[in-house]
CSV table of C-alpha atoms and ligand atoms in Angstrom, one decimal:
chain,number,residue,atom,x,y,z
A,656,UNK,CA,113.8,120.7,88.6
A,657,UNK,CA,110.9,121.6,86.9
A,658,UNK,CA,107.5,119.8,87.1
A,659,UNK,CA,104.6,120.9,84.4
A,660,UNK,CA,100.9,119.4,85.1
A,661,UNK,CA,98.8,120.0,82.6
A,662,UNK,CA,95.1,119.2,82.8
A,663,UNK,CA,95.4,116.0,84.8
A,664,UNK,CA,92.7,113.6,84.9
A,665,UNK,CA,92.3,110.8,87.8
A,666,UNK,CA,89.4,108.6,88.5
A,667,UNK,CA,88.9,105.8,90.7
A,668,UNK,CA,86.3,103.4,90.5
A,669,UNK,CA,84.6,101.9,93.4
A,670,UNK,CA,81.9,100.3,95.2
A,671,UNK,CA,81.3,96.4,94.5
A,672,UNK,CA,79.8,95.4,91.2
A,673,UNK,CA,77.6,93.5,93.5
A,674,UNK,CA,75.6,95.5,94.7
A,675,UNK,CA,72.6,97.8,92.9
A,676,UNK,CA,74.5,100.7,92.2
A,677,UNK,CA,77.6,98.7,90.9
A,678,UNK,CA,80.6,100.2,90.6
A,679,UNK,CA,81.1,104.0,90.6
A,680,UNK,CA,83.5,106.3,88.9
A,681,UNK,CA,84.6,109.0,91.5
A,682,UNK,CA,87.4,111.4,90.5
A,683,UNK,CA,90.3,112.1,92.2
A,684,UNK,CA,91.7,114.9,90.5
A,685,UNK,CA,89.7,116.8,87.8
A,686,UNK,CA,91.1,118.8,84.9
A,687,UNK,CA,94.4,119.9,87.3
A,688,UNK,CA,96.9,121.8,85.7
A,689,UNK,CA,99.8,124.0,87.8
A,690,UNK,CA,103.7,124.1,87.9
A,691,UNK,CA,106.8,123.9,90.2
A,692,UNK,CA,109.4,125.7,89.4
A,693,UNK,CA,113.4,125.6,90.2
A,694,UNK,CA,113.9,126.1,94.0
A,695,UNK,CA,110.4,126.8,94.6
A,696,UNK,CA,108.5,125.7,97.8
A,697,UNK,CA,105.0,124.9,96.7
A,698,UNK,CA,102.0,124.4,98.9
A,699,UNK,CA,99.1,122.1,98.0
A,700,UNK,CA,96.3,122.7,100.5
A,701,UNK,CA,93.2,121.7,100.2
A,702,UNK,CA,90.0,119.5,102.6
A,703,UNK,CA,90.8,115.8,103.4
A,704,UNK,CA,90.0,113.9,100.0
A,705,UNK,CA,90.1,116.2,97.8
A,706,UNK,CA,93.2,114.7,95.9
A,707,UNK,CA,96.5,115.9,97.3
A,708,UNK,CA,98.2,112.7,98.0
A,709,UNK,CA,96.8,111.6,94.6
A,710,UNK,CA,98.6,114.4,92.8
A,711,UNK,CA,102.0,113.0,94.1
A,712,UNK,CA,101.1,109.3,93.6
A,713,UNK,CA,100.8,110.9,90.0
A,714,UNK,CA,104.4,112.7,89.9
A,715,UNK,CA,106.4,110.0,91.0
A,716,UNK,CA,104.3,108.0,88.3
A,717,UNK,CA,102.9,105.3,91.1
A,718,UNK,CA,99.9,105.4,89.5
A,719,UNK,CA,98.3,106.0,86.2
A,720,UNK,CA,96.5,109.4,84.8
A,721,UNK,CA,93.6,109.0,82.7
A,722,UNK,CA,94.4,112.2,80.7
A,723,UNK,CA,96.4,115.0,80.7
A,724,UNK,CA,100.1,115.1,80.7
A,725,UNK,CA,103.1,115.0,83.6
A,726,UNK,CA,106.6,116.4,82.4
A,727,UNK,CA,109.5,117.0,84.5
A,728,UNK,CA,112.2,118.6,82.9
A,729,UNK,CA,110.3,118.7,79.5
A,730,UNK,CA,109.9,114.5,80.4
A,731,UNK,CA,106.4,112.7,79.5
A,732,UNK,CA,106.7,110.6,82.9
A,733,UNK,CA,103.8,108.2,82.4
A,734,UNK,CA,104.6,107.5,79.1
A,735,UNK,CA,108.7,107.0,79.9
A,736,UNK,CA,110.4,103.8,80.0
A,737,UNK,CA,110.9,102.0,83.1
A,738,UNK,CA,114.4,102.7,83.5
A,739,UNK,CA,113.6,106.3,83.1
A,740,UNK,CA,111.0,106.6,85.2
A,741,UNK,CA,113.2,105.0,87.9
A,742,UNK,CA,116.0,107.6,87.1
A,743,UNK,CA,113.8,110.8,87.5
A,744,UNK,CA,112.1,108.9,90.7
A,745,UNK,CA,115.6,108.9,91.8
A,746,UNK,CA,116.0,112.6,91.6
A,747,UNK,CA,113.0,112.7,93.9
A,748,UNK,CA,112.3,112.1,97.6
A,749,UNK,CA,108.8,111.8,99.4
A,750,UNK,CA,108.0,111.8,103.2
A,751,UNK,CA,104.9,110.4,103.6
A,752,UNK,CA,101.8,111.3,105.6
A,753,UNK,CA,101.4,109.0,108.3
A,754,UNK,CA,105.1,108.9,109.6
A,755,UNK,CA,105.1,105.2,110.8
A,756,UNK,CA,105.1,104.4,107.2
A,757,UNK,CA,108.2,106.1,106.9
A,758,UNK,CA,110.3,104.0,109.0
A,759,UNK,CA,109.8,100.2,109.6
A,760,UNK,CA,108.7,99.8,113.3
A,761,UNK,CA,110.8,96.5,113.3
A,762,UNK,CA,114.1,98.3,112.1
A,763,UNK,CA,116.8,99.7,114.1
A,764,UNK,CA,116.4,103.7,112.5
A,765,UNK,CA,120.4,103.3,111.0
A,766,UNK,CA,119.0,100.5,108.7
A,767,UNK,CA,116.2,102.4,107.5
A,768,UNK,CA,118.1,105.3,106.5
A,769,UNK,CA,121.0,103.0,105.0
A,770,UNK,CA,118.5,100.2,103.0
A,771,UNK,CA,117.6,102.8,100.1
A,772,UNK,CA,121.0,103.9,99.8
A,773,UNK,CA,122.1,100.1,99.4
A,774,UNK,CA,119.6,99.6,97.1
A,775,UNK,CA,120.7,101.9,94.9
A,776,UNK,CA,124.1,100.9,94.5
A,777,UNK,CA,125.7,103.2,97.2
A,778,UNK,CA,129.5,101.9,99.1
A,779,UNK,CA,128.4,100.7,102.6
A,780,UNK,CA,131.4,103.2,103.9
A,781,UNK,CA,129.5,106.1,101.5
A,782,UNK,CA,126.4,105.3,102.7
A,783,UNK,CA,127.4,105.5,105.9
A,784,UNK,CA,129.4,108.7,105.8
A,785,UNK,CA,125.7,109.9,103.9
A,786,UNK,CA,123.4,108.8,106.9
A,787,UNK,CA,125.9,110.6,109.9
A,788,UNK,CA,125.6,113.9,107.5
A,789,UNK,CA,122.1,113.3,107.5
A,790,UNK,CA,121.6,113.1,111.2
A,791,UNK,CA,123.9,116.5,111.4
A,792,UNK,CA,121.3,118.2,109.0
A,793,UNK,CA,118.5,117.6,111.2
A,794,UNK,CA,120.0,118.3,114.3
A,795,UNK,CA,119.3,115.1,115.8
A,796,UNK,CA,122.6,113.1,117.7
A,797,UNK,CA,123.7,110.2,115.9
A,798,UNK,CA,123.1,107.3,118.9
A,799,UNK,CA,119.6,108.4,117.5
A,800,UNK,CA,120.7,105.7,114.6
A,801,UNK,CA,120.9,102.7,116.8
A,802,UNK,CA,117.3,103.3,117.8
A,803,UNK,CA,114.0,101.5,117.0
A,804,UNK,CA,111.0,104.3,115.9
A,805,UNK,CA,109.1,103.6,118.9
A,806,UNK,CA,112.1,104.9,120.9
A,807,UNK,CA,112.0,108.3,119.3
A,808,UNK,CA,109.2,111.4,120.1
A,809,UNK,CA,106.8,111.9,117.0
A,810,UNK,CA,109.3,115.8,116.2
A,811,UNK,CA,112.2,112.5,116.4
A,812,UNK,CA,110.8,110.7,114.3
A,813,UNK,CA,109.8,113.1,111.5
A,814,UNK,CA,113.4,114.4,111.6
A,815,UNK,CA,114.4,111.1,111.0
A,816,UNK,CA,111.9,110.8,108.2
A,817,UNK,CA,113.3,114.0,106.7
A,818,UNK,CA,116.8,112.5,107.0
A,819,UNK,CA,116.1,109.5,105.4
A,820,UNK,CA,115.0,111.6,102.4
A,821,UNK,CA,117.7,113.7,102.3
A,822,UNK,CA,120.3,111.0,101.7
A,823,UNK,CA,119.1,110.3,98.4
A,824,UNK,CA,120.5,114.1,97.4
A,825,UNK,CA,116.8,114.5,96.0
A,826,UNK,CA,116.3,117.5,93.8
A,827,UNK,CA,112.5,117.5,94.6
A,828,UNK,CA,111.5,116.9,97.6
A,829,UNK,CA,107.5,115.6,98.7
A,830,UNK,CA,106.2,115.9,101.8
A,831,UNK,CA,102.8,114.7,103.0
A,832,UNK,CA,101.4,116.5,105.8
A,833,UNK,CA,105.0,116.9,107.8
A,834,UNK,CA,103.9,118.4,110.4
A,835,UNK,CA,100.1,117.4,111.2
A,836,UNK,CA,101.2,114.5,113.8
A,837,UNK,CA,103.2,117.2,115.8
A,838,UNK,CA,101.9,119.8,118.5
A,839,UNK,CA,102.2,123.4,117.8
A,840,UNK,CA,106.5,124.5,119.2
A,841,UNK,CA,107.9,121.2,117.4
A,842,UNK,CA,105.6,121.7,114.3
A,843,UNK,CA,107.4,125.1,114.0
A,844,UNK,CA,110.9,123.2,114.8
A,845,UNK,CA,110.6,121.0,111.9
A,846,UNK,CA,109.5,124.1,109.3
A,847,UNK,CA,112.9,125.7,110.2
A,848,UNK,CA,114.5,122.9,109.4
A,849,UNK,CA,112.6,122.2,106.4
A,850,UNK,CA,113.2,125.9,105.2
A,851,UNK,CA,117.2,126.0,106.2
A,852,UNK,CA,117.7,122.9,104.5
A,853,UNK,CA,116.2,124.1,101.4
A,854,UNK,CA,118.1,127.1,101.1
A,855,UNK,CA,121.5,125.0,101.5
A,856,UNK,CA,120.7,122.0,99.4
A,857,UNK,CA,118.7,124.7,96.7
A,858,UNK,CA,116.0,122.1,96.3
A,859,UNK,CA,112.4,122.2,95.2
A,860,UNK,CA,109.6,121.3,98.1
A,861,UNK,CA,106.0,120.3,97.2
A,862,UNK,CA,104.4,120.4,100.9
A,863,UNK,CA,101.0,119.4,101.0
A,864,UNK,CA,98.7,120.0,104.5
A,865,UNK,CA,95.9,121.1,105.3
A,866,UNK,CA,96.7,123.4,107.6
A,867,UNK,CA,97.1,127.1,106.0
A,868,UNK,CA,99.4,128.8,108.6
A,869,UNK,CA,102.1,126.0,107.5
A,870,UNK,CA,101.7,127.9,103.9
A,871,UNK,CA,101.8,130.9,105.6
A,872,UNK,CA,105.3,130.8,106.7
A,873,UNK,CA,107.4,128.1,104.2
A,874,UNK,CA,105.6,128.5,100.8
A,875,UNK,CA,106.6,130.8,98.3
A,876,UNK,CA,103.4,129.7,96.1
A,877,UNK,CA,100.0,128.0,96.5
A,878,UNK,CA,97.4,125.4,94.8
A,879,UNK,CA,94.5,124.8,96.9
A,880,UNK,CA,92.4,122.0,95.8
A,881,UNK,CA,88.5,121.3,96.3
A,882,UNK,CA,86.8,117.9,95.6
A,883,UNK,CA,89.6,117.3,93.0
A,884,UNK,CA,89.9,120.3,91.1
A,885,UNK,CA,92.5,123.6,91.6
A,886,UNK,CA,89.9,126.0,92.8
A,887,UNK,CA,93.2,128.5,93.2
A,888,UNK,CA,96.6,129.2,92.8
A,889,UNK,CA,98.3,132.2,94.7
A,890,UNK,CA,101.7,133.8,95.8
A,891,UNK,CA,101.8,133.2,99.8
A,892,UNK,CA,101.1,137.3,100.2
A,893,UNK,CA,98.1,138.0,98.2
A,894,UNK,CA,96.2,134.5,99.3
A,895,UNK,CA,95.3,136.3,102.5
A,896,UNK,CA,93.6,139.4,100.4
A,897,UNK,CA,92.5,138.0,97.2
A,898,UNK,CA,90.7,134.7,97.7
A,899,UNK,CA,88.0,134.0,95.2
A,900,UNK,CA,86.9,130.5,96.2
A,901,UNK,CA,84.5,130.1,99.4
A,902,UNK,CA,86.6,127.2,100.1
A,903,UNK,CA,89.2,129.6,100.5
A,904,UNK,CA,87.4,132.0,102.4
A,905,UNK,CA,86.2,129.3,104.3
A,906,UNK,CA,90.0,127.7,105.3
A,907,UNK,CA,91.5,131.5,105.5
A,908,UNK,CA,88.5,132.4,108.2
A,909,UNK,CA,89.2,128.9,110.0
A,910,UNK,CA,93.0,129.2,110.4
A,911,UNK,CA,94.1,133.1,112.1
A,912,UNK,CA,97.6,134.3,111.9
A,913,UNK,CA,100.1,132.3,114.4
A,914,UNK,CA,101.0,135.9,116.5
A,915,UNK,CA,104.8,135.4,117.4
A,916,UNK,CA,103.9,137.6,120.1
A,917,UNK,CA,100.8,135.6,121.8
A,918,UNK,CA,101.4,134.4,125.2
A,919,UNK,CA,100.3,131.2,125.3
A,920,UNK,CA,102.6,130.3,121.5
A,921,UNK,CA,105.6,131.9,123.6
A,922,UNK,CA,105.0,128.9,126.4
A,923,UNK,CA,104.5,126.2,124.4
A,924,UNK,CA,108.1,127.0,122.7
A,925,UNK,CA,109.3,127.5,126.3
A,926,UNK,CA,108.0,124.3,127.2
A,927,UNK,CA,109.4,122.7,124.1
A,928,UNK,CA,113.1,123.9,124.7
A,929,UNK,CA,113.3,122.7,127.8
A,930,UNK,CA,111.6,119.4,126.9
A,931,UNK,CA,114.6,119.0,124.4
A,932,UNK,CA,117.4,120.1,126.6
A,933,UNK,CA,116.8,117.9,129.0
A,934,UNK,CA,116.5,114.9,126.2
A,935,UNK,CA,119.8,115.6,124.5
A,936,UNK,CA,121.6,115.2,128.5
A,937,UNK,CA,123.9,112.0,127.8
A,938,UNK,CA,122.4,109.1,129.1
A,939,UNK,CA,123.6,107.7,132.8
B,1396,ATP,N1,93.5,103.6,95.5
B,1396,ATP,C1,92.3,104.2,95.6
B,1396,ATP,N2,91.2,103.6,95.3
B,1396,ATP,C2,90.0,104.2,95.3
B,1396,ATP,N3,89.8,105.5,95.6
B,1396,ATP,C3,90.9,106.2,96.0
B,1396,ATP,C4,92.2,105.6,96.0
B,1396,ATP,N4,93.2,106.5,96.4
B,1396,ATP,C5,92.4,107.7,96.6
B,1396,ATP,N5,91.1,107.5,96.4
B,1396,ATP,C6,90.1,108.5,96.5
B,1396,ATP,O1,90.5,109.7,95.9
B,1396,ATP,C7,90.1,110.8,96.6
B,1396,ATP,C8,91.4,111.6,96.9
B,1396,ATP,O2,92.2,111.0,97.8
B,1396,ATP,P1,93.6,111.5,98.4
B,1396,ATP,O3,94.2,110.5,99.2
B,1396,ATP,O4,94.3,112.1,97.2
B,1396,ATP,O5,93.1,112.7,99.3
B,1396,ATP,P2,93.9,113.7,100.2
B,1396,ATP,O6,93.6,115.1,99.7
B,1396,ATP,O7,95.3,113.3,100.3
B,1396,ATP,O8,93.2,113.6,101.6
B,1396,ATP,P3,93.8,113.6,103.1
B,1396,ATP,O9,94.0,115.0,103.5
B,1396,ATP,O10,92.8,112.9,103.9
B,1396,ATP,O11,95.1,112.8,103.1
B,1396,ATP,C9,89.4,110.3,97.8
B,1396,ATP,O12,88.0,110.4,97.6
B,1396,ATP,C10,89.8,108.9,98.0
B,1396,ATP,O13,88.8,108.1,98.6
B,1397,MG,MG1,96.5,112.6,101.7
């Protein structure tokens, strides 16, 4: 599914009108324009604030552009009627940033999963059959679905997170920041995943972070974003040699290459393994 942005327009204001100053008009995004294309994996990086959840707010039409347009599929989705914008939402999925949010702390994981399913009109028995395929994708077992969130390890937890979206058979998938909550061998885990289930289920990934080795290795394309505007937009190879942007410069000279081959990555993923065999032993 293709998603077009053209010169987007967000502003906020804050601040109390009781105060000297009064209220002030700060802007979120600023002029942004880029697209997604069909089975494309597209990287929004950019410095905390600087508008990347914003930007999907703005996509799934949660909140309202001042200028500028939003079309997926040649669709105007701010000016579309409610029960279109709830049909294209449909076709989407987003995990969010701050994965308690994903998953209600006083739900049993099975009824998380199942609820948005339900809602939209899904058999029980389908829904069911849905949620188990689910679990398979993400490798996790499914006595996982009887569990409360604060059972599960924070990789758990964003796999079920990841699950949960892929019930809804989404042809766009959002993710905020998947992996920023997990340490280094299960961050890596959860890409795999991320970049096997795209190439089975052929869908489009928007994944925003702020971490550029994540780009590195699942993005075919990326937008990086500075105090609300697109300061660049590059293929995944030439990022490395053709920044323009000091931003750019700046985040590229922050973040080094992840060597395969460095000792100390090589025992965290030792370290990791084990951690999970010994989890996954049946429980006595
Ligand atoms: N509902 C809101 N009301 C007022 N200001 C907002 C609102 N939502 C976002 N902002 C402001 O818009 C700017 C962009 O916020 P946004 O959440 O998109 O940043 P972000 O790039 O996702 O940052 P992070 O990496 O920290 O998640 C920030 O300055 C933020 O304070
Ligand atoms: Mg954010």
């Amino acid at each position: 599914m293709v998603i077009n942005i053209d010169k987007v327009t967000k502003s906020y204001r804050v601040g109390s009108g009781f105060f000297l100053h009064g209220k002030k008009k700060i802007f979120a995004l600023d002029d942004v324009s880029f697209t997604l294309r069909e089975e494309e994996i597209l990287g929004i990086v950019g410095e905390s604030g600087s508008g990347k959840t914003t930007i999907a707010r703005c996509i799934l039409a949660l909140t309202k552009i001042d200028e500028g347009r939003i079309e997926i599929q040649g669709r105007d989705i701010q000016s579309a009627s409610r029960k279109e914008k709830k049909d294209l939402r449909s076709r989407f999925a987003i995990v969010f940033q701050d994965p308690p949010s994903n998953l209600n702390p006083r739900h049993r994981v099975k009824n998380s999963i199942l609820r948005p399913l339900l809602l939209r009109g899904v058999s029980p028995q389908e829904a069911k059959e849905r949620a188990l395929e689910a679990m398979e994708k993400v490798k996790l077992d499914a006595r996982y679905l009887q569990s409360f969130p604060h059972e599960l390890s924070g990789g758990q937890q964003q796999r079920i997170a990841i699950a949960r979206a892929l019930v809804l058979r989404p042809d766009v998938m959002i993710l905020d920041e998947p992996t920023s909550a997990l340490d280094i061998s299960v961050q890596a885990q959860i890409l795999n995943l991320l970049l096997d289930l795209q190439k089975e289920m052929k869908m489009s990934y928007i994944i925003i972070t702020h971490d550029l080795n994540v780009i590195r290795y699942v993005c075919d394309r990326v937008v990086v974003m500075y105090m609300g505007r697109v300061v660049e937009m590059a293929d995944r190879n030439t990022i490395d040699q053709h920044a323009k942007h000091p931003y750019t410069k700046l985040l590229l000279a922050s973040s080094p290459v992840l060597d395969p081959k460095d000792r100390e990555d090589k025992r965290a993923v030792r370290w990791e393994r084990r951690r999970m065999s010994t989890s996954k032993r049946p429980v006595t």
